PDB file of C-alpha atoms in Angstrom:
ATOM      1  CA  MET A1225      -3.779  25.531 -19.042  1.00  0.00           C
ATOM      2  CA  ASP A1226      -3.121  28.299 -21.415  1.00  0.00           C
ATOM      3  CA  LEU A1227      -0.961  30.574 -20.665  1.00  0.00           C
ATOM      4  CA  LYS A1228      -4.302  33.113 -19.588  1.00  0.00           C
ATOM      5  CA  THR A1229      -5.028  30.889 -17.594  1.00  0.00           C
ATOM      6  CA  PHE A1230      -2.112  29.173 -15.799  1.00  0.00           C
ATOM      7  CA  PHE A1231      -1.616  33.765 -14.775  1.00  0.00           C
ATOM      8  CA  GLU A1232      -5.631  33.547 -13.155  1.00  0.00           C
ATOM      9  CA  TYR A1233      -4.789  30.933 -11.098  1.00  0.00           C
ATOM     10  CA  PHE A1234      -0.983  31.426 -10.560  1.00  0.00           C
ATOM     11  CA  ASP A1235      -2.168  32.898  -6.703  1.00  0.00           C
ATOM     12  CA  THR A1236      -4.400  30.011  -6.093  1.00  0.00           C
ATOM     13  CA  LEU A1237      -1.686  27.182  -6.955  1.00  0.00           C
ATOM     14  CA  ALA A1238       1.412  29.004  -5.761  1.00  0.00           C
ATOM     15  CA  GLU A1239      -0.598  28.778  -1.875  1.00  0.00           C
ATOM     16  CA  ALA A1240      -1.894  25.132  -2.277  1.00  0.00           C
ATOM     17  CA  PRO A1241       0.439  22.191  -1.171  1.00  0.00           C
ATOM     18  CA  ASN A1242       2.974  21.269  -3.572  1.00  0.00           C
ATOM     19  CA  GLY A1243       1.785  24.239  -4.854  1.00  0.00           C
ATOM     20  CA  ILE A1244       5.346  25.228  -6.547  1.00  0.00           C
ATOM     21  CA  GLN A1245       6.263  21.834  -7.019  1.00  0.00           C
ATOM     22  CA  ARG A1246       3.032  22.170  -9.369  1.00  0.00           C
ATOM     23  CA  LEU A1247       3.447  25.144 -11.397  1.00  0.00           C
ATOM     24  CA  ARG A1248       7.091  23.978 -11.649  1.00  0.00           C
ATOM     25  CA  GLU A1249       5.786  21.036 -13.181  1.00  0.00           C
ATOM     26  CA  LEU A1250       2.803  23.060 -15.536  1.00  0.00           C
ATOM     27  CA  ILE A1251       5.597  25.184 -16.996  1.00  0.00           C
ATOM     28  CA  LEU A1252       7.818  22.911 -17.809  1.00  0.00           C
ATOM     29  CA  ASP A1253       4.697  21.405 -19.428  1.00  0.00           C
ATOM     30  CA  MET A1254       3.877  24.289 -21.115  1.00  0.00           C
ATOM     31  CA  ALA A1255       7.379  24.474 -22.070  1.00  0.00           C
ATOM     32  CA  VAL A1256       7.493  21.319 -23.922  1.00  0.00           C
ATOM     33  CA  ARG A1257       3.972  21.644 -25.962  1.00  0.00           C
ATOM     34  CA  GLY A1258       5.308  25.637 -26.635  1.00  0.00           C
ATOM     35  CA  LYS A1259       2.172  27.603 -25.632  1.00  0.00           C
ATOM     36  CA  LEU A1260       4.920  29.822 -23.086  1.00  0.00           C
ATOM     37  CA  VAL A1261       5.648  32.463 -26.482  1.00  0.00           C
ATOM     38  CA  PRO A1262       3.675  33.051 -29.443  1.00  0.00           C
ATOM     39  CA  GLN A1263       4.675  29.866 -32.122  1.00  0.00           C
ATOM     40  CA  ASP A1264       5.980  31.221 -35.771  1.00  0.00           C
ATOM     41  CA  PRO A1265       4.072  30.074 -38.773  1.00  0.00           C
ATOM     42  CA  LYS A1266       7.462  29.723 -40.457  1.00  0.00           C
ATOM     43  CA  ASP A1267       8.794  27.381 -38.304  1.00  0.00           C
ATOM     44  CA  LEU A1268       9.753  23.949 -39.145  1.00  0.00           C
ATOM     45  CA  THR A1269       9.090  20.819 -37.148  1.00  0.00           C
ATOM     46  CA  GLY A1270      11.156  18.783 -35.194  1.00  0.00           C
ATOM     47  CA  GLN A1271      11.223  16.131 -38.625  1.00  0.00           C
ATOM     48  CA  GLU A1272      11.504  18.980 -41.529  1.00  0.00           C
ATOM     49  CA  THR A1273      14.285  20.093 -39.774  1.00  0.00           C
ATOM     50  CA  PHE A1274      15.752  16.838 -39.042  1.00  0.00           C
ATOM     51  CA  GLU A1275      15.401  16.222 -42.717  1.00  0.00           C
ATOM     52  CA  LYS A1276      17.419  19.516 -43.858  1.00  0.00           C
ATOM     53  CA  LEU A1277      20.145  18.890 -40.776  1.00  0.00           C
ATOM     54  CA  LEU A1278      20.335  15.394 -42.924  1.00  0.00           C
ATOM     55  CA  LYS A1279      20.400  17.180 -46.312  1.00  0.00           C
ATOM     56  CA  GLU A1280      23.307  19.895 -45.596  1.00  0.00           C
ATOM     57  CA  LYS A1281      25.631  16.925 -44.121  1.00  0.00           C
ATOM     58  CA  ALA A1282      24.830  15.527 -47.439  1.00  0.00           C
ATOM     59  CA  ASP A1283      25.351  18.032 -49.594  1.00  0.00           C
ATOM     60  CA  LEU A1284      28.500  18.283 -47.654  1.00  0.00           C
ATOM     61  CA  ALA A1285      30.089  15.361 -47.761  1.00  0.00           C
ATOM     62  CA  LYS A1286      29.666  14.804 -51.810  1.00  0.00           C
ATOM     63  CA  GLU A1287      32.501  18.332 -51.467  1.00  0.00           C
ATOM     64  CA  LYS A1288      34.669  16.677 -49.559  1.00  0.00           C
ATOM     65  CA  ARG A1289      33.954  19.322 -47.176  1.00  0.00           C
ATOM     66  CA  ILE A1290      33.286  16.908 -44.187  1.00  0.00           C
ATOM     67  CA  GLY A1291      33.317  13.561 -44.177  1.00  0.00           C
ATOM     68  CA  SER A1292      30.418  11.152 -44.572  1.00  0.00           C
ATOM     69  CA  THR A1293      30.631   9.517 -41.451  1.00  0.00           C
ATOM     70  CA  GLY A1294      28.604  10.230 -37.864  1.00  0.00           C
ATOM     71  CA  PHE A1295      25.562  12.030 -38.197  1.00  0.00           C
ATOM     72  CA  SER A1296      23.405   8.367 -39.079  1.00  0.00           C
ATOM     73  CA  MET A1297      24.612   7.981 -36.097  1.00  0.00           C
ATOM     74  CA  LEU A1298      22.615   9.612 -34.661  1.00  0.00           C
ATOM     75  CA  VAL A1299      19.194   7.949 -36.300  1.00  0.00           C
TER      76      VAL A1299
END
């Protein structure tokens, strides 16, 4: 369901049995899929962001500005 359709059927969904719970689920699903706001084509993917952070951490460790442990534990 896209945002336009969601708002067209909001009243019907809200008044249906278990409607409020279903609305919460739909909103969460739309949020997770990035359907609530316009997407910025300049945004990085999750993988690209993670790789950028790993490189920045490695650069800081090389400069001895931070320790070299810890971040790799998240992988």
